[in-house]
Structures are given as structure tokens and as C-alpha cells.
């Protein structure tokens, strides 16, 4: 039976993108590969609306966060981390390993960081040199308004702002340069709709200055090393890159360019809104109360009676794979992701499956026309 994937990475990837990864290998030292890297650089710069190199290396989102940490944080730093959930905590843990002094503020699950909250945290920790933020917190399906948060920072003694954009890039506008972010980390397997295995990072001019002063203790994650190789006349990677994944990413970006980035972001938002409307009618309300803070890539739905684990299992029985809640929210949430090309058929599919699964686990739910269909289906067995 086919499996319909609605998890927040890996995501359903088009056959064109998958087949691009099956192209014959090419040497990663040569003009053809350099041309591929140049094209990827141009497209990623357009997507991010940035100047400067976009680093691409084997790894995942965690690797990209590690790269920021290795190149931009030292034991002398005073780091302030504002976390909205599991991945905010992950970033914090990664950076703490550099031996920096850490200050942690946890936002209530389901809520975004507010300008007032950030001001308060900074007032309590005025010595902050590095600020950690998450653009889209996948565990709660909350999107932070990074532009507004960074714009609220004082000019004088402004900390270096590092942002986890692992689950935002490609699905929503993400403009680190315009927003005055200093370091951005992302990955291939969510909004870029490519298989997992690529880490991606961008640094501001201020961050590059810092990186050259810090000198990464890691060779693999040395940002300066990656940049030197990318800036050669014939761009290349310092070590063997995942060539097939770069083929796939190239294809995925070509499709996004064809669709138009702004249209794509709008289509993800539209799916999210329609899903929330349909799921709410079934009795599954969105976890994020503030509509403006709801993610365009993943939607967290509250399952009545803490029955999320059962509901997820029942969905799996219907060949629909969604994510459950993480940590304390395990029984509370199911998370339905829509980073790919999901449209009307997938909306009908996932709502129908949610209905069927709710019915199976005995959760009261409404929706007359779907109910009729299920009753007829059951009569036939
Ligand atoms: N940050 C966020 C916001 C994420 O959603 C994820 C993956 N779910 C990560 C970091 C970690 O990325 P990866 O699993 O690719 O290492």
C-alpha cells in the first residue's frame, strides 16, 4: 500500500526531483560540477534574497546549526536562547557545547517569541553577545516573526543573531540579510522539498568577520574553508559532496523558480489555512491560538482526551503518516506537514483520513458528507 507522507521532513518529493538524483555521477572536481554549484548558489541567493555565499555541505539541519556554533561562538560568549520548543532547546544544547555562558528563556508551548518578551530577556541579560532564535519551531508549529524581533534589538552592542531556519526555508519568506540576521541554518528535506542529507548555511558580513577571528575547531564544519573553495574560479567543495543530492536540489529549486517563490509561500499558507478550517470542523483545533504565528509548513492539531498516539497509529493504518507530539506534547498533538506540493487532493485525503482515524479510536467528530462515505465504505465489508 502506498504511504502518504505528511511528516515535517522528509516530505513527499516529486518524481522529477527523485529522478534527478539518479543521474549518472560526475566528478566533483571539474567544470561541469562548478557550473552546478554556481547555479545552486544563484538560486539559493535568490530564494534567500542575500549576497555572499550560501554554504552547502553534507549533513542535516543539526549539521547546519553545528556549523554556526563552531564558527561563530566561543567560550567567552554570553548566549541568550529564546526557545519555543524542542528545536530551540536543540540549538541551545549545540551551542552550549562550545563552553559559552548560556541564558535560557522558554516561551510557553504554542506561542511565539514577542518583541516585549525579547526586550525583557535582553534587559535581564544585557551582556548578551549571541542571540539564538528559531524561525519555525517544528515541535509546536509556531513561526516567529524574525524580522520584527531583530528590528527591535538595540543598535548599540547588538548581539550576533543566529537563526534556525531548518523548517521555514522554502515554505515561507526567509530573508536573513533584510532582517539583519547574522547566521542562518537550514536543510534540504523540508521546504526545499529534496531528500534529506544536505545542510545549508548563510553568514552576514559581520558573522564572516567573527568566523575568521574564531577559527573553527572543526575542519568539516569550517565555514571559511567552504567559502574559499566556493570562491575559486571554478567553485567546488573542500571534500566530496553528496553529488546526487545536489542534482536533486538543483531540480527542486528549478521547479520553485518556475512556480515563483512568492506563489509557493502563498500556496503553503493556503493549504495550512484550509487544513485548519477542515480539521477544526472535525473537532481538532489548532494548537497555535494566534493565527499570525501559525506555520505555513506544518500544522499542530490538538487531539481531545490526549489520544494523539492512538490517532497517529490509526492514521498509519489508513496509510497516512503524520508526526506525533514531541516530549510533553506526545499525547496532545498530531502534526500534519505540508511542505511539498500538497493541494486539493491531499487536503481531501488528509481530512478524510483524520475523520476515519477519529472514528476508529472513538473520538466524536463532525462532518456529514464524509460520514456518509465512511458508513457506505463499512457497509461494503
Ligand atoms: N531545527 C528545526 C526547526 C527542525 O525542524 C529540525 C528537524 N525537524 C532540526 C532543527 C534538526 O534538523 P535535522 O533533523 O535535519 O538534523
GROMACS .gro file of C-alpha atoms and ligand atoms in nm:
model
  397
    1UNK     CA    1   0.000   0.000   0.000
    2UNK     CA    2   0.128   0.346  -0.086
    3UNK     CA    3   0.217   0.560   0.212
    4UNK     CA    4   0.104   0.920   0.210
    5UNK     CA    5   0.363   1.126   0.386
    6UNK     CA    6   0.260   1.431   0.586
    7UNK     CA    7   0.560   1.444   0.819
    8UNK     CA    8   0.776   1.755   0.867
    9UNK     CA    9   1.073   1.611   0.683
   10UNK     CA   10   1.140   1.403   0.490
   11UNK     CA   11   0.850   1.526   0.279
   12UNK     CA   12   0.678   1.395  -0.032
   13UNK     CA   13   0.924   1.471  -0.309
   14UNK     CA   14   0.832   1.489  -0.676
   15UNK     CA   15   0.941   1.209  -0.912
   16UNK     CA   16   1.137   1.470  -1.115
   17UNK     CA   17   1.343   1.564  -0.810
   18UNK     CA   18   1.396   1.199  -0.713
   19UNK     CA   19   1.494   1.102  -1.067
   20UNK     CA   20   1.739   1.392  -1.087
   21UNK     CA   21   1.923   1.218  -0.803
   22UNK     CA   22   1.955   0.908  -1.021
   23UNK     CA   23   2.156   1.088  -1.291
   24UNK     CA   24   2.499   0.943  -1.367
   25UNK     CA   25   2.769   1.060  -1.128
   26UNK     CA   26   3.000   1.339  -1.228
   27UNK     CA   27   3.340   1.432  -1.094
   28UNK     CA   28   3.322   1.688  -0.816
   29UNK     CA   29   3.648   1.836  -0.944
   30UNK     CA   30   3.572   1.981  -1.282
   31UNK     CA   31   3.388   2.244  -1.486
   32UNK     CA   32   3.053   2.062  -1.500
   33UNK     CA   33   3.033   2.039  -1.124
   34UNK     CA   34   3.142   2.402  -1.088
   35UNK     CA   35   2.858   2.505  -1.320
   36UNK     CA   36   2.613   2.313  -1.100
   37UNK     CA   37   2.745   2.482  -0.786
   38UNK     CA   38   2.724   2.827  -0.949
   39UNK     CA   39   2.362   2.765  -1.047
   40UNK     CA   40   2.275   2.641  -0.697
   41UNK     CA   41   2.442   2.947  -0.545
   42UNK     CA   42   2.246   3.184  -0.767
   43UNK     CA   43   1.914   3.017  -0.698
   44UNK     CA   44   1.967   2.993  -0.324
   45UNK     CA   45   2.078   3.357  -0.312
   46UNK     CA   46   1.756   3.450  -0.494
   47UNK     CA   47   1.546   3.244  -0.256
   48UNK     CA   48   1.710   3.398   0.050
   49UNK     CA   49   1.750   3.738  -0.117
   50UNK     CA   50   2.110   3.762   0.004
   51UNK     CA   51   2.458   3.842  -0.118
   52UNK     CA   52   2.755   3.626  -0.035
   53UNK     CA   53   2.798   3.251  -0.044
   54UNK     CA   54   2.537   3.002   0.069
   55UNK     CA   55   2.726   2.706   0.214
   56UNK     CA   56   2.606   2.360   0.119
   57UNK     CA   57   2.754   2.061   0.290
   58UNK     CA   58   2.668   1.701   0.367
   59UNK     CA   59   2.461   1.677   0.682
   60UNK     CA   60   2.121   1.779   0.806
   61UNK     CA   61   1.970   2.071   0.992
   62UNK     CA   62   2.161   1.974   1.303
   63UNK     CA   63   2.483   1.993   1.100
   64UNK     CA   64   2.399   2.343   0.980
   65UNK     CA   65   2.334   2.453   1.340
   66UNK     CA   66   2.665   2.293   1.437
   67UNK     CA   67   2.841   2.493   1.165
   68UNK     CA   68   2.704   2.820   1.306
   69UNK     CA   69   2.809   2.716   1.654
   70UNK     CA   70   3.160   2.604   1.554
   71UNK     CA   71   3.238   2.919   1.359
   72UNK     CA   72   3.058   3.194   1.548
   73UNK     CA   73   3.055   3.105   1.919
   74UNK     CA   74   3.344   3.096   2.165
   75UNK     CA   75   3.372   3.011   2.536
   76UNK     CA   76   3.386   3.388   2.605
   77UNK     CA   77   3.038   3.446   2.459
   78UNK     CA   78   2.727   3.513   2.660
   79UNK     CA   79   2.448   3.342   2.474
   80UNK     CA   80   2.079   3.418   2.515
   81UNK     CA   81   1.850   3.149   2.376
   82UNK     CA   82   1.476   3.204   2.334
   83UNK     CA   83   1.314   2.872   2.273
   84UNK     CA   84   0.959   2.785   2.166
   85UNK     CA   85   1.009   2.409   2.189
   86UNK     CA   86   1.221   2.105   2.116
   87UNK     CA   87   1.432   2.257   1.838
   88UNK     CA   88   1.501   2.578   2.026
   89UNK     CA   89   1.635   2.353   2.300
   90UNK     CA   90   1.842   2.155   2.047
   91UNK     CA   91   2.011   2.474   1.918
   92UNK     CA   92   2.081   2.574   2.279
   93UNK     CA   93   2.240   2.236   2.353
   94UNK     CA   94   2.458   2.251   2.044
   95UNK     CA   95   2.586   2.599   2.128
   96UNK     CA   96   2.634   2.517   2.499
   97UNK     CA   97   2.898   2.261   2.391
   98UNK     CA   98   3.122   2.550   2.284
   99UNK     CA   99   3.155   2.633   2.654
  100UNK     CA  100   2.978   2.970   2.630
  101UNK     CA  101   2.778   3.111   2.921
  102UNK     CA  102   2.414   3.031   2.847
  103UNK     CA  103   2.094   3.210   2.945
  104UNK     CA  104   1.772   3.034   2.852
  105UNK     CA  105   1.420   3.166   2.819
  106UNK     CA  106   1.142   2.922   2.734
  107UNK     CA  107   0.831   3.055   2.571
  108UNK     CA  108   0.504   2.881   2.656
  109UNK     CA  109   0.445   2.599   2.403
  110UNK     CA  110   0.222   2.710   2.116
  111UNK     CA  111   0.327   3.073   2.144
  112UNK     CA  112   0.579   3.278   1.952
  113UNK     CA  113   0.855   3.498   2.093
  114UNK     CA  114   0.719   3.851   2.130
  115UNK     CA  115   0.910   4.177   2.094
  116UNK     CA  116   0.826   4.251   2.458
  117UNK     CA  117   0.949   3.906   2.564
  118UNK     CA  118   1.275   3.958   2.380
  119UNK     CA  119   1.320   4.307   2.531
  120UNK     CA  120   1.258   4.167   2.878
  121UNK     CA  121   1.505   3.882   2.827
  122UNK     CA  122   1.771   4.121   2.699
  123UNK     CA  123   1.713   4.359   2.989
  124UNK     CA  124   1.778   4.065   3.223
  125UNK     CA  125   2.087   3.965   3.026
  126UNK     CA  126   2.231   4.292   2.896
  127UNK     CA  127   2.574   4.138   2.846
  128UNK     CA  128   2.440   3.906   2.569
  129UNK     CA  129   2.678   3.869   2.273
  130UNK     CA  130   2.493   3.595   2.081
  131UNK     CA  131   2.117   3.556   2.043
  132UNK     CA  132   1.960   3.226   1.932
  133UNK     CA  133   1.618   3.223   1.766
  134UNK     CA  134   1.411   2.969   1.575
  135UNK     CA  135   1.226   3.086   1.266
  136UNK     CA  136   0.979   2.798   1.259
  137UNK     CA  137   0.955   2.578   1.569
  138UNK     CA  138   0.853   2.244   1.421
  139UNK     CA  139   0.755   2.082   1.750
  140UNK     CA  140   0.474   2.332   1.815
  141UNK     CA  141   0.417   2.457   1.456
  142UNK     CA  142   0.489   2.817   1.558
  143UNK     CA  143   0.656   3.070   1.329
  144UNK     CA  144   0.845   3.358   1.485
  145UNK     CA  145   0.846   3.699   1.318
  146UNK     CA  146   1.223   3.717   1.293
  147UNK     CA  147   1.221   4.049   1.104
  148UNK     CA  148   1.023   4.224   1.380
  149UNK     CA  149   1.225   4.063   1.659
  150UNK     CA  150   1.562   4.159   1.512
  151UNK     CA  151   1.437   4.509   1.426
  152UNK     CA  152   1.358   4.559   1.796
  153UNK     CA  153   1.719   4.498   1.905
  154UNK     CA  154   1.920   4.800   2.017
  155UNK     CA  155   2.177   4.919   1.757
  156UNK     CA  156   2.439   4.967   2.024
  157UNK     CA  157   2.606   4.643   2.134
  158UNK     CA  158   2.373   4.437   1.918
  159UNK     CA  159   2.432   4.064   1.973
  160UNK     CA  160   2.512   3.834   1.684
  161UNK     CA  161   2.174   3.689   1.580
  162UNK     CA  162   2.175   3.320   1.484
  163UNK     CA  163   1.856   3.171   1.341
  164UNK     CA  164   1.742   2.814   1.290
  165UNK     CA  165   1.553   2.820   0.958
  166UNK     CA  166   1.552   2.442   0.914
  167UNK     CA  167   1.175   2.418   0.885
  168UNK     CA  168   1.098   2.753   0.724
  169UNK     CA  169   1.322   2.797   0.422
  170UNK     CA  170   1.134   2.731   0.100
  171UNK     CA  171   0.788   2.731   0.260
  172UNK     CA  172   0.778   3.088   0.383
  173UNK     CA  173   0.964   3.411   0.323
  174UNK     CA  174   1.306   3.388   0.485
  175UNK     CA  175   1.526   3.696   0.427
  176UNK     CA  176   1.817   3.696   0.670
  177UNK     CA  177   2.001   3.989   0.510
  178UNK     CA  178   1.698   4.216   0.500
  179UNK     CA  179   1.617   4.117   0.858
  180UNK     CA  180   1.977   4.180   0.975
  181UNK     CA  181   2.026   3.820   1.086
  182UNK     CA  182   2.392   3.713   1.116
  183UNK     CA  183   2.380   3.338   1.078
  184UNK     CA  184   2.113   3.119   0.924
  185UNK     CA  185   2.095   2.738   0.923
  186UNK     CA  186   1.872   2.515   0.713
  187UNK     CA  187   1.848   2.176   0.544
  188UNK     CA  188   1.724   2.009   0.227
  189UNK     CA  189   1.441   1.786   0.347
  190UNK     CA  190   1.158   2.022   0.436
  191UNK     CA  191   1.070   2.343   0.250
  192UNK     CA  192   1.328   2.274  -0.018
  193UNK     CA  193   1.138   1.950  -0.094
  194UNK     CA  194   1.452   1.747  -0.157
  195UNK     CA  195   1.562   1.423   0.012
  196UNK     CA  196   1.746   1.459   0.344
  197UNK     CA  197   2.124   1.487   0.357
  198UNK     CA  198   2.219   1.847   0.283
  199UNK     CA  199   2.292   2.120   0.536
  200UNK     CA  200   2.281   2.483   0.431
  201UNK     CA  201   2.414   2.797   0.599
  202UNK     CA  202   2.445   3.169   0.531
  203UNK     CA  203   2.652   3.424   0.723
  204UNK     CA  204   2.633   3.806   0.727
  205UNK     CA  205   2.948   4.015   0.665
  206UNK     CA  206   2.969   4.073   1.042
  207UNK     CA  207   2.944   3.698   1.100
  208UNK     CA  208   3.218   3.629   0.844
  209UNK     CA  209   3.446   3.870   1.033
  210UNK     CA  210   3.368   3.684   1.351
  211UNK     CA  211   3.426   3.346   1.182
  212UNK     CA  212   3.774   3.442   1.071
  213UNK     CA  213   3.858   3.554   1.426
  214UNK     CA  214   3.709   3.240   1.586
  215UNK     CA  215   3.884   2.975   1.373
  216UNK     CA  216   3.654   2.672   1.375
  217UNK     CA  217   3.781   2.381   1.585
  218UNK     CA  218   3.610   2.155   1.331
  219UNK     CA  219   3.761   2.101   0.986
  220UNK     CA  220   3.441   1.950   0.845
  221UNK     CA  221   3.231   2.250   0.954
  222UNK     CA  222   3.493   2.520   0.888
  223UNK     CA  223   3.288   2.795   0.721
  224UNK     CA  224   3.597   2.982   0.593
  225UNK     CA  225   3.727   2.665   0.428
  226UNK     CA  226   3.393   2.611   0.250
  227UNK     CA  227   3.388   2.973   0.139
  228UNK     CA  228   3.742   2.962  -0.001
  229UNK     CA  229   3.650   2.662  -0.215
  230UNK     CA  230   3.324   2.822  -0.333
  231UNK     CA  231   3.506   3.141  -0.431
  232UNK     CA  232   3.760   2.967  -0.652
  233UNK     CA  233   3.741   3.049  -1.022
  234UNK     CA  234   3.595   2.701  -1.062
  235UNK     CA  235   3.381   2.668  -0.746
  236UNK     CA  236   3.400   2.338  -0.561
  237UNK     CA  237   3.365   2.179  -0.219
  238UNK     CA  238   3.657   2.116   0.017
  239UNK     CA  239   3.566   1.747   0.034
  240UNK     CA  240   3.347   1.504  -0.158
  241UNK     CA  241   2.994   1.649  -0.171
  242UNK     CA  242   2.673   1.442  -0.192
  243UNK     CA  243   2.658   1.484  -0.569
  244UNK     CA  244   2.320   1.312  -0.621
  245UNK     CA  245   2.152   1.530  -0.361
  246UNK     CA  246   2.288   1.841  -0.530
  247UNK     CA  247   2.132   1.719  -0.857
  248UNK     CA  248   1.801   1.678  -0.675
  249UNK     CA  249   1.824   2.018  -0.506
  250UNK     CA  250   1.901   2.177  -0.842
  251UNK     CA  251   1.584   2.026  -0.985
  252UNK     CA  252   1.376   2.122  -0.680
  253UNK     CA  253   1.496   2.482  -0.700
  254UNK     CA  254   1.429   2.495  -1.075
  255UNK     CA  255   1.069   2.390  -1.003
  256UNK     CA  256   1.037   2.653  -0.732
  257UNK     CA  257   1.174   2.921  -0.962
  258UNK     CA  258   0.922   2.817  -1.227
  259UNK     CA  259   0.636   2.833  -0.978
  260UNK     CA  260   0.764   3.161  -0.827
  261UNK     CA  261   0.884   3.181  -0.467
  262UNK     CA  262   0.605   3.416  -0.357
  263UNK     CA  263   0.337   3.198  -0.512
  264UNK     CA  264   0.486   2.896  -0.343
  265UNK     CA  265   0.481   3.060   0.000
  266UNK     CA  266   0.118   3.163  -0.064
  267UNK     CA  267   0.021   2.809  -0.165
  268UNK     CA  268   0.171   2.663   0.157
  269UNK     CA  269  -0.017   2.926   0.363
  270UNK     CA  270  -0.339   2.847   0.176
  271UNK     CA  271  -0.304   2.475   0.247
  272UNK     CA  272  -0.238   2.546   0.615
  273UNK     CA  273  -0.548   2.766   0.644
  274UNK     CA  274  -0.771   2.515   0.465
  275UNK     CA  275  -0.638   2.231   0.680
  276UNK     CA  276  -0.708   2.425   0.999
  277UNK     CA  277  -1.060   2.506   0.878
  278UNK     CA  278  -1.136   2.142   0.791
  279UNK     CA  279  -0.971   1.989   1.098
  280UNK     CA  280  -1.148   2.237   1.328
  281UNK     CA  281  -1.481   2.129   1.179
  282UNK     CA  282  -1.386   1.772   1.266
  283UNK     CA  283  -1.307   1.872   1.624
  284UNK     CA  284  -0.928   1.902   1.603
  285UNK     CA  285  -0.839   2.262   1.685
  286UNK     CA  286  -0.503   2.420   1.602
  287UNK     CA  287  -0.253   2.425   1.890
  288UNK     CA  288  -0.133   2.774   1.795
  289UNK     CA  289  -0.412   3.009   1.900
  290UNK     CA  290  -0.267   3.317   1.734
  291UNK     CA  291  -0.335   3.280   1.364
  292UNK     CA  292  -0.040   3.508   1.274
  293UNK     CA  293   0.202   3.273   1.449
  294UNK     CA  294   0.080   2.959   1.268
  295UNK     CA  295   0.332   2.790   1.043
  296UNK     CA  296   0.276   2.763   0.667
  297UNK     CA  297   0.473   2.436   0.657
  298UNK     CA  298   0.337   2.231   0.945
  299UNK     CA  299   0.014   2.241   1.145
  300UNK     CA  300  -0.021   2.110   1.501
  301UNK     CA  301  -0.369   1.986   1.592
  302UNK     CA  302  -0.489   1.923   1.947
  303UNK     CA  303  -0.636   1.577   1.992
  304UNK     CA  304  -0.914   1.566   2.255
  305UNK     CA  305  -0.859   1.338   2.551
  306UNK     CA  306  -0.483   1.316   2.499
  307UNK     CA  307  -0.542   1.048   2.236
  308UNK     CA  308  -0.281   1.166   1.985
  309UNK     CA  309  -0.071   0.849   1.995
  310UNK     CA  310  -0.376   0.635   1.915
  311UNK     CA  311  -0.489   0.873   1.644
  312UNK     CA  312  -0.146   0.868   1.482
  313UNK     CA  313  -0.149   0.488   1.488
  314UNK     CA  314  -0.498   0.477   1.335
  315UNK     CA  315  -0.385   0.718   1.061
  316UNK     CA  316  -0.092   0.488   0.987
  317UNK     CA  317  -0.345   0.209   0.942
  318UNK     CA  318  -0.501   0.425   0.672
  319UNK     CA  319  -0.159   0.470   0.507
  320UNK     CA  320  -0.131   0.831   0.619
  321UNK     CA  321   0.187   0.915   0.807
  322UNK     CA  322   0.178   1.227   1.024
  323UNK     CA  323   0.403   1.329   1.311
  324UNK     CA  324   0.302   1.299   1.673
  325UNK     CA  325   0.365   1.545   1.952
  326UNK     CA  326   0.716   1.563   2.092
  327UNK     CA  327   0.818   1.524   2.457
  328UNK     CA  328   0.544   1.662   2.689
  329UNK     CA  329   0.310   1.706   2.392
  330UNK     CA  330   0.322   1.341   2.286
  331UNK     CA  331  -0.039   1.261   2.370
  332UNK     CA  332  -0.169   1.605   2.292
  333UNK     CA  333  -0.076   1.675   1.930
  334UNK     CA  334  -0.062   1.536   1.584
  335UNK     CA  335   0.140   1.744   1.340
  336UNK     CA  336   0.047   1.747   0.974
  337UNK     CA  337   0.315   1.887   0.743
  338UNK     CA  338   0.258   2.044   0.403
  339UNK     CA  339   0.599   2.143   0.274
  340UNK     CA  340   0.564   1.974  -0.065
  341UNK     CA  341   0.321   2.026  -0.350
  342UNK     CA  342   0.014   1.932  -0.146
  343UNK     CA  343  -0.302   2.077  -0.294
  344UNK     CA  344  -0.671   1.998  -0.305
  345UNK     CA  345  -0.642   1.615  -0.343
  346UNK     CA  346  -0.404   1.593  -0.047
  347UNK     CA  347  -0.630   1.818   0.158
  348UNK     CA  348  -0.926   1.589   0.094
  349UNK     CA  349  -0.707   1.285   0.162
  350UNK     CA  350  -0.570   1.400   0.494
  351UNK     CA  351  -0.905   1.533   0.619
  352UNK     CA  352  -1.076   1.212   0.518
  353UNK     CA  353  -0.808   1.009   0.693
  354UNK     CA  354  -0.833   1.223   1.006
  355UNK     CA  355  -1.206   1.162   1.006
  356UNK     CA  356  -1.161   0.786   0.959
  357UNK     CA  357  -0.896   0.766   1.230
  358UNK     CA  358  -1.102   0.969   1.477
  359UNK     CA  359  -1.394   0.743   1.416
  360UNK     CA  360  -1.178   0.436   1.467
  361UNK     CA  361  -1.041   0.548   1.802
  362UNK     CA  362  -1.386   0.659   1.913
  363UNK     CA  363  -1.341   1.034   1.908
  364UNK     CA  364  -1.655   1.237   1.845
  365UNK     CA  365  -1.624   1.424   1.520
  366UNK     CA  366  -1.847   1.610   1.283
  367UNK     CA  367  -1.875   1.613   0.905
  368UNK     CA  368  -2.186   1.474   0.746
  369UNK     CA  369  -2.070   1.408   0.393
  370UNK     CA  370  -1.750   1.230   0.496
  371UNK     CA  371  -1.951   1.033   0.750
  372UNK     CA  372  -2.184   0.909   0.478
  373UNK     CA  373  -1.890   0.796   0.270
  374UNK     CA  374  -1.737   0.606   0.560
  375UNK     CA  375  -2.064   0.438   0.651
  376UNK     CA  376  -2.106   0.323   0.292
  377UNK     CA  377  -1.747   0.201   0.288
  378UNK     CA  378  -1.801  -0.002   0.603
  379UNK     CA  379  -2.128  -0.148   0.477
  380UNK     CA  380  -1.939  -0.298   0.186
  381UNK     CA  381  -1.705  -0.508   0.403
  382LIG     N1  382   1.558   2.262   1.375
  382LIG     C1  383   1.431   2.251   1.336
  382LIG     C2  384   1.340   2.369   1.348
  382LIG     C3  385   1.385   2.129   1.285
  382LIG     O1  386   1.259   2.117   1.245
  382LIG     C4  387   1.473   2.020   1.274
  382LIG     C5  388   1.427   1.888   1.218
  382LIG     N2  389   1.300   1.851   1.247
  382LIG     C6  390   1.605   2.038   1.316
  382LIG     C7  391   1.644   2.161   1.365
  382LIG     C8  392   1.702   1.928   1.307
  382LIG     O2  393   1.725   1.902   1.175
  382LIG     P1  394   1.778   1.760   1.123
  382LIG     O3  395   1.684   1.658   1.174
  382LIG     O4  396   1.776   1.779   0.976
  382LIG     O5  397   1.916   1.745   1.177
   0.00000   0.00000   0.00000
